[in-house]
Coordinates of N, CA and C in Angstrom, one line a residue:
M1 N 0.8 -1.2 0.0 CA 0.0 0.0 0.0 C 0.9 1.2 0.0
I2 N 0.3 2.3 -0.6 CA 1.1 3.6 -0.7 C 0.3 4.6 0.1
E3 N 0.9 5.4 1.0 CA 0.2 6.5 1.7 C 0.2 7.7 0.7
M4 N -0.9 8.3 0.6 CA -1.1 9.5 -0.3 C -1.7 10.6 0.5
K5 N -1.5 11.8 0.0 CA -2.1 13.0 0.6 C -2.9 13.7 -0.5
V6 N -3.9 14.5 0.0 CA -4.7 15.2 -1.0 C -3.9 16.4 -1.4
A7 N -3.7 16.5 -2.7 CA -2.9 17.6 -3.3 C -3.9 18.8 -3.6
G8 N -5.2 18.5 -3.8 CA -6.1 19.5 -4.1 C -7.3 19.0 -5.0
I9 N -8.1 20.0 -5.4 CA -9.3 19.7 -6.2 C -9.0 20.4 -7.5
A10 N -9.3 19.7 -8.6 CA -9.1 20.3 -10.0 C -10.4 20.1 -10.7
L11 N -10.5 20.7 -11.8 CA -11.7 20.6 -12.7 C -11.2 20.0 -14.0
D12 N -12.0 18.9 -14.5 CA -11.7 18.4 -15.8 C -12.0 19.4 -16.9
A13 N -11.0 19.7 -17.7 CA -11.1 20.8 -18.7 C -12.3 20.5 -19.7
M14 N -12.6 19.3 -20.0 CA -13.7 19.0 -21.0 C -15.1 19.0 -20.3
T15 N -15.2 18.3 -19.2 CA -16.5 18.1 -18.6 C -16.8 19.0 -17.4
R16 N -15.8 19.7 -16.9 CA -15.9 20.6 -15.8 C -16.3 19.8 -14.5
S17 N -16.0 18.5 -14.5 CA -16.3 17.7 -13.3 C -15.1 17.8 -12.4
P18 N -15.4 17.9 -11.0 CA -14.3 18.0 -10.1 C -13.6 16.7 -10.0
I19 N -12.3 16.8 -9.7 CA -11.4 15.7 -9.5 C -10.6 16.0 -8.2
V20 N -10.5 15.0 -7.3 CA -9.6 15.1 -6.2 C -8.3 14.4 -6.6
L21 N -7.2 15.1 -6.3 CA -5.9 14.6 -6.8 C -5.1 14.2 -5.5
L22 N -4.8 12.9 -5.5 CA -3.9 12.4 -4.4 C -2.5 12.3 -5.0
K23 N -1.5 12.5 -4.1 CA -0.1 12.4 -4.5 C 0.6 11.6 -3.4
D24 N 1.6 10.8 -3.9 CA 2.4 10.1 -2.9 C 3.5 11.0 -2.3
S25 N 4.2 10.6 -1.3 CA 5.1 11.4 -0.6 C 6.2 12.0 -1.4
S26 N 6.6 11.3 -2.5 CA 7.7 11.8 -3.3 C 7.2 12.7 -4.5
D27 N 5.9 12.8 -4.6 CA 5.3 13.6 -5.7 C 5.6 13.0 -7.0
R28 N 5.9 11.7 -7.1 CA 6.2 11.1 -8.4 C 4.9 10.6 -9.0
R29 N 4.0 10.2 -8.2 CA 2.7 9.6 -8.7 C 1.5 10.4 -8.2
A30 N 0.6 10.6 -9.1 CA -0.6 11.3 -8.7 C -1.8 10.4 -9.1
L31 N -2.8 10.4 -8.3 CA -4.0 9.6 -8.6 C -5.2 10.5 -8.7
P32 N -5.8 10.7 -9.9 CA -7.0 11.5 -10.0 C -8.2 10.7 -9.8
I33 N -9.2 11.2 -9.0 CA -10.4 10.5 -8.8 C -11.6 11.5 -9.0
Y34 N -12.4 11.2 -10.0 CA -13.6 12.0 -10.3 C -14.6 11.9 -9.1
I35 N -15.1 13.1 -8.7 CA -16.0 13.1 -7.6 C -17.2 14.1 -7.9
G36 N -18.2 14.1 -7.1 CA -19.3 14.9 -7.2 C -19.1 16.4 -6.7
Q37 N -19.9 17.3 -7.1 CA -19.8 18.7 -6.7 C -19.8 18.8 -5.2
E38 N -20.8 18.1 -4.5 CA -20.9 18.3 -3.1 C -19.7 17.7 -2.3
Q39 N -19.2 16.6 -2.8 CA -18.0 16.0 -2.2 C -16.8 16.9 -2.4
A40 N -16.7 17.6 -3.5 CA -15.6 18.5 -3.8 C -15.7 19.7 -2.8
K41 N -16.9 20.2 -2.6 CA -17.1 21.3 -1.6 C -16.7 20.8 -0.2
S42 N -17.1 19.6 0.2 CA -16.8 19.1 1.5 C -15.3 18.9 1.7
I43 N -14.6 18.4 0.7 CA -13.2 18.2 0.7 C -12.4 19.5 0.8
M44 N -12.9 20.5 0.0 CA -12.3 21.8 0.0 C -12.5 22.5 1.4
G45 N -13.7 22.3 1.9 CA -13.9 22.9 3.3 C -13.0 22.3 4.3
A46 N -12.7 21.0 4.2 CA -11.8 20.4 5.2 C -10.3 20.8 4.9
L47 N -10.0 21.0 3.7 CA -8.6 21.4 3.3 C -8.4 22.9 3.8
E48 N -9.4 23.7 3.8 CA -9.3 25.1 4.2 C -9.7 25.3 5.7
K49 N -9.9 24.1 6.4 CA -10.2 24.2 7.8 C -11.4 25.0 8.1
Q50 N -12.4 25.0 7.3 CA -13.6 25.7 7.5 C -14.5 25.0 8.4
T51 N -15.2 25.7 9.3 CA -16.2 25.1 10.2 C -17.6 25.6 9.9
P52 N -18.5 24.8 9.4 CA -19.8 25.3 9.1 C -20.6 25.6 10.4
P53 N -21.6 26.5 10.2 CA -22.4 26.8 11.4 C -23.1 25.6 12.0
R54 N -23.5 24.7 11.2 CA -24.2 23.5 11.6 C -23.4 22.3 10.9
P55 N -23.4 21.1 11.6 CA -22.6 20.0 11.0 C -23.2 19.6 9.6
L56 N -22.3 19.4 8.6 CA -22.7 18.8 7.4 C -22.5 17.3 7.5
T57 N -22.8 16.6 6.5 CA -22.8 15.1 6.6 C -21.5 14.5 7.1
H58 N -20.4 15.0 6.5 CA -19.1 14.4 6.9 C -18.7 14.9 8.3
D59 N -19.1 16.1 8.7 CA -18.9 16.5 10.1 C -19.8 15.7 11.0
L60 N -21.0 15.3 10.6 CA -21.8 14.5 11.4 C -21.2 13.1 11.7
I61 N -20.6 12.6 10.6 CA -19.9 11.3 10.8 C -18.8 11.4 11.8
V62 N -18.0 12.4 11.7 CA -16.9 12.6 12.7 C -17.5 12.8 14.1
N63 N -18.6 13.6 14.2 CA -19.2 13.7 15.5 C -19.7 12.4 16.1
M64 N -20.2 11.6 15.3 CA -20.7 10.2 15.7 C -19.5 9.4 16.2
L65 N -18.5 9.4 15.4 CA -17.3 8.6 15.8 C -16.8 9.1 17.2
E66 N -16.7 10.4 17.4 CA -16.2 10.9 18.6 C -17.2 10.6 19.8
A67 N -18.5 10.7 19.5 CA -19.5 10.4 20.6 C -19.4 9.0 21.1
W68 N -19.0 8.1 20.2 CA -19.0 6.7 20.5 C -17.5 6.2 20.8
N69 N -16.6 7.2 21.0 CA -15.2 6.9 21.3 C -14.6 5.9 20.3
M70 N -14.9 6.2 19.0 CA -14.3 5.4 17.9 C -13.3 6.3 17.2
T71 N -12.3 5.6 16.6 CA -11.3 6.4 15.8 C -11.2 5.8 14.4
L72 N -11.0 6.7 13.5 CA -10.8 6.3 12.1 C -9.3 6.1 12.0
E73 N -8.9 4.9 11.9 CA -7.4 4.6 11.9 C -6.8 5.0 10.5
R74 N -7.6 4.7 9.5 CA -7.1 5.1 8.1 C -8.2 4.8 7.1
I75 N -8.1 5.3 5.9 CA -8.9 4.8 4.8 C -8.0 4.1 3.8
I76 N -8.6 3.2 3.1 CA -7.9 2.5 2.1 C -8.7 2.5 0.8
I77 N -8.1 3.0 -0.3 CA -8.7 2.9 -1.6 C -8.2 1.6 -2.1
H78 N -9.0 0.6 -2.2 CA -8.5 -0.8 -2.4 C -8.8 -1.4 -3.8
A79 N -9.7 -0.8 -4.6 CA -10.0 -1.4 -5.8 C -10.5 -0.3 -6.9
L80 N -10.3 -0.7 -8.1 CA -10.8 0.1 -9.3 C -11.4 -0.9 -10.2
Q81 N -12.7 -0.8 -10.4 CA -13.4 -1.8 -11.3 C -14.4 -1.0 -12.1
D82 N -14.3 -1.2 -13.4 CA -15.1 -0.5 -14.4 C -15.1 1.0 -14.2
N83 N -13.9 1.6 -14.0 CA -13.7 3.0 -13.8 C -14.3 3.6 -12.5
T84 N -14.6 2.7 -11.5 CA -15.2 3.1 -10.2 C -14.2 2.7 -9.1
F85 N -13.8 3.6 -8.3 CA -12.9 3.4 -7.2 C -13.7 2.9 -6.0
Y86 N -13.1 2.0 -5.2 CA -13.8 1.5 -4.0 C -12.9 1.8 -2.8
A87 N -13.5 2.2 -1.6 CA -12.7 2.5 -0.5 C -13.3 1.9 0.8
L88 N -12.5 1.8 1.8 CA -12.9 1.4 3.1 C -12.5 2.4 4.2
L89 N -13.4 2.5 5.2 CA -13.0 3.2 6.4 C -12.6 2.1 7.4
I90 N -11.4 2.3 8.0 CA -11.0 1.3 9.0 C -11.2 2.0 10.4
V91 N -12.2 1.6 11.1 CA -12.7 2.2 12.3 C -12.4 1.3 13.5
R92 N -11.9 1.9 14.6 CA -11.6 1.1 15.8 C -12.4 1.6 16.9
H93 N -12.9 0.7 17.7 CA -13.6 1.0 19.0 C -13.0 0.0 20.0
G94 N -12.1 0.5 20.8 CA -11.4 -0.4 21.8 C -10.6 -1.4 21.0
E95 N -10.9 -2.7 21.3 CA -10.2 -3.8 20.6 C -10.8 -4.2 19.3
V96 N -12.0 -3.6 19.0 CA -12.8 -4.0 17.9 C -12.4 -3.1 16.7
K97 N -12.1 -3.8 15.6 CA -11.8 -3.0 14.3 C -12.8 -3.4 13.3
K98 N -13.4 -2.5 12.6 CA -14.4 -2.7 11.5 C -13.9 -2.1 10.2
E99 N -14.2 -2.7 9.1 CA -14.0 -2.1 7.8 C -15.4 -1.7 7.2
I100 N -15.5 -0.5 6.9 CA -16.8 0.0 6.4 C -16.7 0.5 5.0
D101 N -17.5 0.0 4.1 CA -17.5 0.3 2.7 C -17.9 1.8 2.5
A102 N -17.2 2.5 1.6 CA -17.4 3.9 1.4 C -17.0 4.3 0.0
R103 N -17.6 5.4 -0.5 CA -17.1 6.0 -1.7 C -15.8 6.7 -1.3
P104 N -14.8 6.7 -2.2 CA -13.5 7.3 -1.9 C -13.7 8.8 -1.5
S105 N -14.6 9.5 -2.2 CA -14.7 10.9 -1.9 C -15.2 11.1 -0.5
D106 N -16.2 10.3 0.0 CA -16.7 10.4 1.3 C -15.6 10.0 2.3
A107 N -14.9 8.9 2.0 CA -13.8 8.5 2.9 C -12.7 9.6 3.0
I108 N -12.4 10.2 1.9 CA -11.3 11.3 2.0 C -11.8 12.4 2.8
A109 N -13.1 12.8 2.6 CA -13.6 14.0 3.4 C -13.6 13.7 4.9
V110 N -13.9 12.5 5.3 CA -13.9 12.1 6.7 C -12.4 12.0 7.2
A111 N -11.5 11.4 6.4 CA -10.1 11.3 6.7 C -9.5 12.7 7.0
L112 N -9.8 13.6 6.1 CA -9.3 15.0 6.3 C -9.7 15.6 7.6
R113 N -11.0 15.4 8.0 CA -11.5 16.0 9.2 C -11.0 15.3 10.5
T114 N -10.5 14.1 10.3 CA -9.9 13.4 11.5 C -8.4 13.2 11.5
N115 N -7.8 13.8 10.5 CA -6.3 13.7 10.3 C -5.9 12.3 10.2
S116 N -6.7 11.5 9.5 CA -6.4 10.1 9.3 C -5.6 9.8 8.0
P117 N -4.7 8.9 8.0 CA -4.0 8.6 6.7 C -4.9 8.0 5.6
I118 N -4.4 8.3 4.4 CA -5.1 7.8 3.2 C -4.1 6.9 2.5
W119 N -4.6 5.6 2.4 CA -3.7 4.6 1.8 C -4.4 4.1 0.5
V120 N -3.6 3.8 -0.5 CA -4.1 3.3 -1.8 C -3.3 2.0 -2.1
M121 N -4.0 1.0 -2.5 CA -3.4 -0.3 -2.9 C -2.5 -0.1 -4.1
E122 N -1.4 -0.8 -4.1 CA -0.4 -0.7 -5.2 C -1.0 -0.9 -6.6
E123 N -1.9 -1.9 -6.7 CA -2.5 -2.2 -8.0 C -3.4 -1.1 -8.5
V124 N -4.0 -0.4 -7.5 CA -4.9 0.8 -7.9 C -4.0 1.9 -8.4
V125 N -2.9 2.2 -7.7 CA -2.0 3.2 -8.2 C -1.4 2.8 -9.6
A126 N -1.0 1.6 -9.7 CA -0.5 1.1 -11.0 C -1.4 1.3 -12.1
D127 N -2.7 1.0 -11.9 CA -3.7 1.1 -12.9 C -4.2 2.5 -13.2
A128 N -4.2 3.4 -12.3 CA -4.9 4.7 -12.5 C -4.0 5.9 -12.2
S129 N -2.7 5.8 -11.8 CA -2.0 7.0 -11.5 C -1.4 7.6 -12.8
I130 N -1.1 8.9 -12.6 CA -0.5 9.7 -13.7 C 0.8 10.2 -13.3

């Protein structure tokens, strides 16, 4: 697995669709993932350390994790099938660890809010990186 960081949000020149761009620590590889407008806003808000007046969906998830004394250990973008990325939230509560299926954009938005690492499987990077 490769740990990656969010480099930012870009727009596809042709479709104007938002893309979250992940980069490895050496900046040698970048992984573009197309996302929705709302997820792009949420990720940008987290990158800019904005606090909304009321919790938005990703803030609510973080609040629930904190209320139940759970921690997000990391997220893993583990598969790419038919141009669709798949991710997992790795959540711990005491000695119990759970893997929760998530869209990569949602997983990234929550990871940014909890300062959790973002990991990508080698084969996904090999198939989709630029």
